[in-house]
Amino acid sequence: MNAPTTRRLTVAQALVEFLAHQYTERDGRRHRLINACWGIFGHGNVAGIGQALLESGEALPYLQGRNEQAMVHAAVGYARQRDRLGAQAVTTSIGPGATNLVTGAALATVNRLPVLLLPGDTFATRTADPVLQQLEVPHAGDVSVNDALRPVSRYFDRVTRPEALIPAALQAMRVLADPVDTGAVTLALPQDVQAEAYDWPEEFFADRVWRVPRPAPDVGALAEAVRAIRGARRPLLIAGGGVHHSEAEEALRAFVDTTGVPVAVTQAGKGSLRHDHPADVGGIGHTGTATADALAREADLIIGVGTRYTDFTTASGTLFAAPDVRFVNLNIAPFDSHKLGALSLVADARAGLEALTLALSGHRVEEGYEAAYGAAKADWERRVDAAYGAPDDSVRPSQTQVLGALDALVDDTDVIINAAGSLPGDLHKLWRARSPRQYHLEYGYSCMGYEIPAAIGVRLAAPDRPVWALVGDGTYLMNPTEIVTAVQEGININIVLVQNHGYASIGGLSEQTGGERFGTAYRFRDKDGTYTGAPLPVDLAANAASLGMRVLRAATVAELRTALAEARSSNRPTCVYVETETADTVPGAPEAQAWWDVPVAETATRPAAVAAREAYDRYAAGRRRHL
């Protein structure tokens, strides 16, 4: 009997070779699972993973980043654009390089998007102890800073022996490809183990396909869900990110065209229907439209498809107000399908919607209900037009007018990226999504600094699509570093940099909760200690230009339109810089249509906080647990 064929490689070389042969498959289409590896090198990965990537060449392409957190954001943007069927890896040194991954890992896991993290680690043999940057824990010799990644990873392993890589790598791929369990996956790699050679079985490097299933709903649960939908007079479907991850947009449209059930969308689900579909009633919850939120308050049945029901979606438990309201949740994750005391329909979103549509053949909501939500939708569109409109093109634009100018320019191919600040609320209420992948909001973690690196990841995943990172001044100052990456690699992204001299979103929230906008403006400190002086003389446009971007400054609405068109046709990374008026100066700019629970001080001496607490108690009294 012949001995098994082996190949002698280091642990790092074996891992890189293994990753180059991993694939996902869904609906008969195969995809590369790990497309590339981002990396910043230092001790802990330069002589291990770094050397292995150099040897691998194009087998596993290398991408150079400037900030470890930003590299994770870029990888997450890529994975979302690829519907979680493809992902990227991120390698870092030990110490701060590794701990800088934590925020990005949390974002990936919260949003259930796959990313493979490969941080260097201290010596497994402890021959150099303590090594540079090592965290010494007197009561636990096997702890390193990488253990901070455990709670934000869906799978974590420390590979302390070469042969341990085989089961660890297989488990890592299983989790990355699993539509229920996916998120950040961490393989901590001690630097001495990375460089250690081992005789690997050849079958470890064979092409391996991880099939992404489309589980169908249970027959009994499906029948019960159909009865609930047929019996409802005012049903409302809430489409979450799972619709996109499952590529279930066509199945959703078929369901709606059959039944007439209106569709509201979460931040992650926006674009599940085109904005001009008669049944699309827009965003739901705290940042939702008046149309969707009014329907939610009166609905007797909520059909959740691929949604986690975050507090923004439920208005912190105050939105679904009808006494007889019931829930049917179609979700591939049992954890989410059982929320709100729902009738649980555990299935792939596309498979579940197709089964529901077939079973509901001949059923449709009442004509009066369709007419009512259609009229409300038309009324909301007039409010959007008012918010977008600029009667005088020679004036400084508002933030909503910036969105209006962009809305007038883009087509189905453009991708709009945002994550934090006041822009998510305006976008959720106002943006007219034209295609399933156009609206890219990271709002599960709402991480400032996500937008620019995510735009790079999206452009890598979709090189033929115009990509726009919408960035406020606060977010820009958090993480502009990957501009250099975009310039170096010739990754043609566009940035719309909105300057309003402070944290507009948290400033508004501070005012509503009695905080009087304390600490939310970028201004000089006055003698009394407040920050109400002149704006800081900070030139963010000059900063972007110094990092290599082409920068177009727009002082008026007319100049903004010209600059946006020029950026879209540019063949190099371009930033459109615009200073905006405050939102409350624009007639028709819609406010929040539902509550969000941010607790206010029970006792206070300042009148603003006292009044805010009274308002808080009134809203909180309407909170309800659905059991």
XYZ file of C-alpha atoms in Angstrom:
627
model
C 0.000 0.000 0.000
C 1.470 3.353 -1.036
C 2.070 5.989 1.626
C -0.091 9.129 1.341
C 1.513 11.907 -0.715
C 2.698 14.834 1.361
C 4.156 18.271 0.726
C 6.570 20.006 3.087
C 5.517 23.598 3.686
C 5.468 26.031 6.563
C 2.181 26.536 8.394
C 1.750 29.948 6.748
C 2.500 28.551 3.285
C 0.070 25.680 3.838
C -2.692 28.027 4.982
C -2.290 30.324 1.976
C -2.279 27.332 -0.381
C -5.377 25.916 1.333
C -7.266 29.214 1.082
C -6.589 29.435 -2.650
C -8.598 26.214 -3.200
C -11.801 27.020 -1.262
C -15.084 27.655 -3.072
C -18.745 28.229 -2.322
C -21.546 26.992 -4.524
C -25.205 27.993 -4.636
C -27.747 27.344 -7.357
C -25.071 25.529 -9.351
C -22.771 28.564 -9.510
C -19.312 28.341 -7.994
C -17.523 31.267 -6.360
C -14.051 31.737 -4.953
C -14.506 31.784 -1.148
C -11.359 33.747 -0.204
C -10.650 36.160 -3.027
C -7.661 38.056 -1.588
C -5.792 38.864 1.612
C -5.448 42.354 3.052
C -2.361 42.903 5.158
C -0.219 45.260 7.169
C 3.024 43.563 8.126
C 4.966 43.666 11.353
C 6.609 41.170 13.620
C 4.181 38.317 14.020
C 3.213 38.017 10.352
C 5.944 39.484 8.116
C 8.101 36.333 8.066
C 5.146 33.948 8.121
C 1.979 34.954 6.257
C 3.858 37.764 4.501
C 6.472 35.411 3.075
C 3.769 32.905 2.110
C 1.737 35.525 0.257
C 4.877 36.624 -1.598
C 5.465 33.052 -2.757
C 1.819 32.484 -3.694
C 1.702 35.350 -6.184
C -1.723 35.592 -7.810
C -2.933 32.340 -6.250
C -4.042 34.484 -3.294
C -3.696 38.169 -4.248
C -2.354 40.571 -1.630
C -3.943 43.970 -0.910
C -2.047 46.594 1.079
C -3.965 48.566 3.690
C -3.143 51.472 6.008
C -5.281 50.717 9.050
C -6.205 47.288 10.385
C -9.798 48.204 11.214
C -10.211 49.702 7.754
C -8.946 46.523 6.111
C -11.733 44.578 7.824
C -14.277 47.158 6.657
C -13.042 46.783 3.078
C -13.341 43.011 3.316
C -16.851 43.305 4.754
C -17.911 45.661 1.963
C -16.618 43.122 -0.528
C -18.487 40.227 1.124
C -21.774 42.105 1.233
C -21.524 43.061 -2.426
C -20.891 39.390 -3.209
C -24.006 38.278 -1.266
C -21.739 36.506 1.262
C -20.662 33.956 -1.358
C -17.146 35.397 -1.479
C -14.979 36.888 1.253
C -11.497 38.213 1.967
C -8.857 37.580 4.609
C -7.025 40.140 6.763
C -3.589 39.562 8.307
C -1.935 41.701 10.972
C 1.014 41.729 13.301
C 0.687 40.972 16.990
C -0.114 43.677 19.535
C -1.932 46.814 18.325
C -2.200 45.420 14.808
C -4.316 42.596 16.189
C -6.416 44.648 18.622
C -7.220 47.111 15.848
C -9.229 44.274 14.281
C -11.781 44.144 17.108
C -14.102 46.913 15.876
C -14.171 45.540 12.340
C -14.759 42.022 13.638
C -17.699 43.195 15.718
C -19.154 44.963 12.677
C -18.838 41.819 10.563
C -20.405 39.561 13.169
C -23.249 41.947 14.039
C -24.100 42.240 10.347
C -23.482 38.520 9.732
C -20.976 39.087 6.983
C -17.970 36.769 6.490
C -14.373 37.873 6.990
C -11.310 35.772 7.862
C -8.935 37.342 10.389
C -5.353 36.079 10.609
C -3.638 38.014 13.408
C -0.114 37.145 14.438
C 0.312 35.920 17.989
C 3.057 35.523 20.590
C 5.418 32.524 20.583
C 3.699 29.195 21.159
C 7.017 27.786 22.395
C 7.491 30.808 24.685
C 11.180 30.924 23.849
C 10.895 34.706 23.564
C 8.752 35.613 26.549
C 7.653 38.348 26.785
C 8.027 39.220 23.144
C 7.639 42.814 21.971
C 4.003 44.004 22.422
C 3.057 40.914 24.437
C 0.340 41.303 27.057
C 1.499 39.530 30.207
C -1.334 38.098 32.307
C 0.071 36.836 35.630
C -2.734 34.349 36.228
C -2.996 32.917 32.679
C 0.005 32.126 30.540
C -2.027 31.198 27.463
C -3.796 34.564 27.072
C -2.814 37.135 24.453
C -4.455 40.285 23.127
C -6.048 38.137 20.430
C -8.409 36.782 23.065
C -10.194 40.145 22.755
C -11.422 38.805 19.422
C -13.223 35.829 20.963
C -16.544 37.536 21.803
C -16.767 39.229 18.405
C -15.869 36.143 16.349
C -18.255 33.426 15.201
C -15.325 31.010 15.329
C -11.975 31.439 17.088
C -8.952 29.164 17.296
C -5.295 29.578 18.178
C -3.122 27.302 16.061
C -0.336 26.284 18.447
C 0.807 23.190 16.491
C 1.195 22.697 12.730
C -1.147 19.694 12.592
C -3.834 21.710 14.408
C -4.195 23.919 11.331
C -6.100 21.225 9.416
C -9.207 21.015 11.650
C -9.037 24.738 12.466
C -8.933 25.761 8.791
C -11.803 23.431 7.892
C -13.962 24.755 10.726
C -13.145 28.314 9.699
C -14.346 27.700 6.128
C -17.487 25.946 7.384
C -18.479 29.011 9.415
C -17.598 31.530 6.709
C -19.822 29.698 4.209
C -22.721 29.083 6.609
C -25.618 31.544 6.044
C -26.701 31.204 9.688
C -23.380 31.156 11.543
C -21.273 33.463 9.395
C -19.419 36.521 10.654
C -15.841 37.198 11.691
C -13.670 34.089 11.898
C -10.327 34.345 13.693
C -7.336 32.045 13.385
C -4.673 33.391 15.731
C -1.259 32.354 14.437
C 1.752 32.334 16.789
C 4.683 33.715 14.847
C 6.974 30.756 15.520
C 4.299 28.274 14.409
C 3.726 30.231 11.167
C 7.327 29.596 10.160
C 7.432 25.926 11.226
C 7.556 23.297 8.454
C 5.330 20.211 8.346
C 4.551 17.383 5.947
C 1.006 18.141 4.806
C -1.275 15.589 3.111
C -1.893 16.601 -0.482
C -5.651 16.245 -0.072
C -5.558 19.264 2.267
C -4.843 21.381 -0.829
C -7.460 19.882 -3.136
C -10.298 22.085 -4.373
C -13.031 22.052 -1.757
C -16.590 23.274 -2.372
C -18.787 24.513 0.475
C -22.387 24.332 -0.682
C -24.659 27.113 0.539
C -28.087 25.530 0.984
C -31.564 26.860 0.364
C -33.566 25.019 3.027
C -37.316 24.905 2.336
C -39.878 25.681 5.053
C -41.485 22.974 7.125
C -44.798 21.904 5.568
C -46.791 22.381 8.751
C -45.298 25.780 9.539
C -45.876 26.882 5.947
C -49.555 25.906 6.126
C -49.960 27.838 9.362
C -48.260 30.909 7.873
C -50.520 30.773 4.825
C -53.602 30.647 7.054
C -52.357 33.681 8.975
C -51.753 35.677 5.786
C -55.101 34.718 4.275
C -56.832 35.780 7.484
C -55.132 39.176 7.746
C -56.893 42.351 6.619
C -53.936 44.718 7.060
C -50.715 42.702 6.515
C -47.336 44.380 6.162
C -44.137 42.668 5.040
C -40.809 43.881 6.443
C -37.862 43.013 4.192
C -34.465 42.787 5.889
C -30.942 42.120 4.726
C -31.659 38.404 4.402
C -33.618 39.150 1.222
C -30.436 40.435 -0.408
C -28.156 37.754 1.034
C -30.469 35.105 -0.426
C -30.824 36.926 -3.770
C -34.557 36.739 -3.130
C -35.564 40.064 -4.700
C -37.393 38.479 -7.655
C -39.164 36.053 -5.329
C -40.265 38.964 -3.150
C -41.623 40.850 -6.133
C -43.545 37.753 -7.262
C -45.023 37.400 -3.773
C -46.087 41.046 -3.728
C -47.465 40.990 -7.253
C -49.579 37.988 -6.275
C -50.841 39.214 -2.907
C -50.681 43.010 -2.953
C -49.063 43.013 0.507
C -47.104 46.271 1.012
C -43.365 46.045 1.722
C -41.447 48.172 4.201
C -37.676 47.816 4.424
C -34.991 47.921 7.073
C -31.707 49.688 6.429
C -30.166 46.382 5.315
C -33.218 45.452 3.256
C -33.696 48.661 1.301
C -33.712 47.981 -2.422
C -35.488 44.645 -2.010
C -38.112 46.250 -4.248
C -37.452 49.136 -6.588
C -38.567 52.431 -5.109
C -41.199 52.852 -7.824
C -42.880 49.479 -7.293
C -46.462 50.200 -6.154
C -46.052 48.048 -3.030
C -42.772 49.608 -1.849
C -43.645 51.900 1.074
C -40.065 52.701 2.112
C -38.084 52.523 5.309
C -39.559 51.184 8.543
C -39.089 52.294 12.136
C -37.350 55.257 13.719
C -35.794 56.369 10.433
C -38.692 55.126 8.334
C -41.292 56.843 6.188
C -44.631 58.095 7.459
C -46.301 55.643 5.092
C -44.545 52.531 6.377
C -44.786 53.500 10.036
C -48.501 54.275 9.813
C -49.102 50.882 8.197
C -47.025 49.208 10.916
C -49.065 50.823 13.686
C -52.321 49.497 12.224
C -51.148 46.151 10.850
C -52.807 43.007 12.138
C -50.027 40.827 10.673
C -46.324 41.566 10.280
C -44.452 39.257 7.894
C -40.748 39.583 8.651
C -38.416 38.272 5.932
C -34.706 38.136 6.730
C -34.833 40.759 9.475
C -33.324 40.822 12.967
C -35.928 43.301 14.307
C -33.463 45.778 15.784
C -34.687 48.594 18.005
C -34.659 51.022 15.079
C -36.990 48.702 13.156
C -39.437 48.202 16.038
C -39.168 51.793 17.323
C -37.911 50.244 20.564
C -41.010 48.114 20.887
C -43.567 50.897 20.286
C -44.313 50.607 16.563
C -46.565 47.557 16.180
C -49.489 48.940 18.144
C -52.596 47.057 16.959
C -54.022 44.993 19.852
C -54.453 41.929 17.627
C -51.134 42.129 15.764
C -49.413 38.829 15.034
C -46.069 37.984 13.449
C -44.858 35.491 10.854
C -41.072 35.423 10.576
C -39.360 33.851 7.569
C -35.686 33.580 8.414
C -32.895 31.093 7.791
C -31.730 31.632 11.388
C -34.010 30.075 14.039
C -32.733 32.648 16.541
C -34.338 35.445 14.502
C -37.406 33.583 13.287
C -38.736 33.183 16.856
C -38.522 36.874 17.795
C -41.633 38.806 18.857
C -43.511 35.605 19.634
C -43.795 34.910 15.928
C -44.992 31.948 13.987
C -41.554 30.682 12.965
C -40.851 29.797 9.336
C -37.229 28.664 9.256
C -36.087 28.655 5.627
C -34.011 30.376 3.021
C -35.680 33.669 2.084
C -36.026 32.831 -1.602
C -37.249 29.298 -1.001
C -39.693 30.483 1.653
C -41.112 33.306 -0.450
C -41.536 31.023 -3.446
C -43.406 28.499 -1.289
C -45.647 31.200 0.165
C -46.428 32.645 -3.259
C -47.417 29.263 -4.622
C -49.606 28.492 -1.615
C -51.275 31.932 -1.732
C -52.256 31.718 -5.393
C -55.571 33.526 -5.864
C -55.299 35.468 -2.612
C -54.978 39.259 -2.580
C -55.461 41.999 -0.013
C -58.575 44.152 -0.256
C -58.619 46.827 -2.957
C -59.286 49.531 -0.383
C -56.137 48.627 1.498
C -54.036 48.793 -1.671
C -55.585 52.112 -2.619
C -54.943 53.556 0.836
C -51.275 52.668 1.013
C -50.826 53.712 -2.620
C -52.178 57.176 -1.816
C -49.959 57.424 1.269
C -46.936 56.403 -0.814
C -47.693 59.135 -3.362
C -48.007 61.695 -0.568
C -44.630 60.682 0.836
C -43.018 60.985 -2.602
C -44.163 64.605 -2.691
C -42.400 65.149 0.642
C -39.247 63.594 -0.806
C -39.449 65.954 -3.769
C -39.749 68.887 -1.364
C -36.726 67.753 0.660
C -34.651 67.196 -2.477
C -35.726 70.373 -4.225
C -33.566 73.479 -4.467
C -35.555 76.497 -5.710
C -32.352 78.564 -5.901
C -29.312 76.828 -7.402
C -27.003 79.627 -6.255
C -27.325 78.876 -2.528
C -25.424 76.518 -0.253
C -27.179 73.115 -0.310
C -28.706 71.304 2.612
C -27.831 67.679 3.282
C -31.097 66.489 1.762
C -30.447 68.614 -1.323
C -27.039 66.909 -1.633
C -28.916 63.609 -1.752
C -31.343 65.092 -4.269
C -28.518 66.119 -6.579
C -27.017 62.633 -6.368
C -30.423 61.015 -6.865
C -30.867 62.958 -10.089
C -27.512 61.731 -11.410
C -27.231 58.020 -10.640
C -28.711 55.048 -12.458
C -29.282 51.398 -11.569
C -25.552 50.612 -11.565
C -24.408 53.044 -8.864
C -23.739 51.932 -5.273
C -24.294 54.343 -2.366
C -22.378 53.558 0.849
C -22.946 55.002 4.321
C -22.902 53.889 7.931
C -23.178 56.576 10.585
C -24.182 60.125 11.441
C -27.289 61.939 10.249
C -27.038 60.596 6.697
C -28.489 57.114 7.463
C -31.754 58.627 8.654
C -32.134 60.847 5.606
C -31.150 58.029 3.263
C -33.537 55.505 4.798
C -36.445 57.938 4.545
C -35.621 59.551 1.222
C -33.330 57.520 -1.038
C -34.980 56.017 -4.109
C -33.247 52.667 -4.513
C -33.171 51.590 -8.147
C -31.544 48.166 -7.863
C -30.912 45.503 -5.218
C -27.239 46.395 -4.635
C -27.474 50.167 -4.898
C -28.186 50.943 -1.238
C -25.312 49.821 0.995
C -25.915 50.978 4.580
C -23.971 49.400 7.425
C -26.370 50.102 10.266
C -26.126 46.986 12.378
C -23.021 48.432 14.048
C -23.296 51.954 12.585
C -19.536 52.298 12.575
C -18.027 55.680 11.816
C -15.148 55.225 9.402
C -16.696 52.304 7.517
C -17.606 54.141 4.345
C -14.302 54.798 2.561
C -12.720 51.350 3.027
C -16.061 49.646 2.320
C -16.263 51.568 -0.945
C -12.913 50.046 -1.900
C -14.208 46.564 -1.080
C -17.395 47.111 -3.082
C -15.445 48.409 -6.069
C -13.179 45.346 -5.941
C -16.272 43.138 -5.933
C -18.020 45.147 -8.664
C -15.330 46.941 -10.701
C -17.763 48.203 -13.332
C -20.139 49.971 -10.935
C -19.771 53.636 -9.863
C -19.294 53.599 -6.080
C -20.056 56.536 -3.769
C -18.954 56.803 -0.137
C -21.152 59.403 1.577
C -19.119 60.752 4.481
C -19.775 63.418 7.094
C -16.947 65.441 8.594
C -17.057 63.457 11.848
C -16.836 60.139 10.060
C -14.084 61.402 7.752
C -11.884 62.357 10.686
C -12.321 58.859 12.116
C -10.770 56.980 9.205
C -9.580 58.653 5.974
C -6.466 56.492 5.653
C -7.653 54.155 2.906
C -7.787 57.060 0.474
C -4.093 56.307 0.057
C -4.940 52.677 -0.722
C -7.485 53.687 -3.361
C -4.976 56.038 -4.968
C -2.114 53.522 -4.849
C -4.143 50.671 -6.330
C -6.083 52.816 -8.799
C -9.403 51.795 -7.233
C -11.796 54.348 -8.644
C -14.151 55.344 -5.830
C -16.002 58.605 -5.275
C -16.329 60.315 -1.902
C -19.005 62.900 -1.150
C -17.602 64.711 1.889
C -20.338 66.652 3.690
C -19.015 69.328 6.056
C -21.447 70.594 8.701
C -18.884 71.329 11.431
C -19.852 68.708 13.957
C -21.694 65.548 14.835
C -25.076 66.422 13.352
C -26.823 63.182 14.281
C -25.662 62.926 17.868
C -26.128 66.671 18.246
C -29.804 66.318 17.383
C -30.152 63.350 19.702
C -28.443 65.293 22.477
C -30.919 68.127 22.034
C -33.900 65.756 22.135
C -32.666 64.064 25.319
C -31.818 67.226 27.241
C -28.090 67.245 26.498
C -28.280 70.624 24.718
C -25.848 69.483 21.989
C -22.996 69.366 24.524
C -19.722 68.205 22.981
C -21.075 67.699 19.476
C -19.741 70.688 17.516
C -16.335 71.321 15.945
C -15.861 74.819 17.324
C -13.486 76.778 19.509
C -14.107 76.637 23.258
C -15.634 79.804 24.732
C -14.529 81.331 28.037
C -17.468 79.703 29.830
C -16.265 76.258 28.716
C -18.875 75.687 25.995
C -18.067 74.993 22.372
C -20.150 77.675 20.677
C -17.417 79.783 19.128
C -16.369 80.046 15.523
C -15.988 76.835 13.492
C -12.503 75.339 13.490
C -10.343 76.345 10.506
C -10.092 72.725 9.349
C -9.836 72.106 5.608
C -10.860 68.501 5.034
C -10.796 68.977 1.273
C -7.129 69.902 1.459
C -6.537 66.850 3.618
C -8.142 64.550 1.042
C -6.060 66.170 -1.689
C -2.894 65.668 0.359
C -3.663 61.932 0.459
C -3.734 61.825 -3.336
C -7.403 62.297 -4.232
C -8.690 64.580 -6.880
C -10.911 67.058 -5.004
C -13.792 69.080 -6.410
C -15.174 71.838 -4.156
C -18.848 72.758 -4.473
C -20.175 75.879 -2.749
C -23.652 75.973 -4.299
C -26.316 73.576 -5.515
C -25.366 74.300 -9.122
C -21.673 73.664 -8.459
C -22.565 70.477 -6.602
C -24.450 69.059 -9.570
C -21.527 69.812 -11.870
C -18.994 68.316 -9.458
C -20.992 65.109 -8.945
C -21.298 64.573 -12.700
C -17.582 65.207 -13.161
C -16.725 62.755 -10.368
C -18.932 60.044 -11.815
C -17.166 60.283 -15.178
C -13.683 60.501 -13.661
C -11.155 57.714 -14.143
C -9.417 58.276 -10.786
C -10.507 58.433 -7.115
C -12.381 61.704 -6.676
C -13.780 63.596 -3.691
C -16.650 66.078 -3.918
C -16.423 68.422 -0.930
C -19.523 70.392 0.037
C -20.339 72.515 3.063
C -24.032 72.226 3.907
C -26.726 74.175 5.631
C -28.329 72.574 8.666
C -31.269 70.238 8.048
C -33.781 72.398 9.915
C -33.400 75.243 7.403
C -34.952 73.182 4.609
C -38.745 73.182 4.167
C -40.148 69.680 3.884
C -37.182 67.790 5.374
C -38.967 64.960 7.222
C -38.303 64.353 10.898
C -38.247 60.954 12.607
C -41.590 59.196 12.209
C -41.226 56.883 15.207
C -39.540 56.773 18.608
C -36.132 55.421 19.613
C -35.357 54.585 23.217
C -32.401 56.567 24.573
C -32.919 56.828 28.368
C -33.004 60.350 29.801
C -31.851 61.337 33.294
C -34.602 60.748 35.852
C -33.401 63.694 37.928
C -31.894 66.904 36.545
C -31.687 70.611 37.308
C -31.538 71.961 33.756
C -34.980 72.610 32.210
C -34.093 70.918 28.911
C -33.366 67.608 30.631
C -36.502 67.817 32.778
C -38.681 68.384 29.700
C -36.889 65.606 27.811
C -37.592 63.157 30.650
C -41.290 64.006 30.577
C -41.376 63.287 26.840
C -39.399 60.082 27.363
C -41.882 58.774 29.921
C -44.784 59.432 27.539
C -43.157 57.466 24.717
C -41.884 54.670 26.950
C -45.409 54.065 28.231
C -46.286 52.775 24.763
C -43.603 50.101 24.765
C -44.933 46.597 24.356
C -43.535 43.089 24.543
C -44.933 40.781 21.877
C -45.210 37.313 23.383
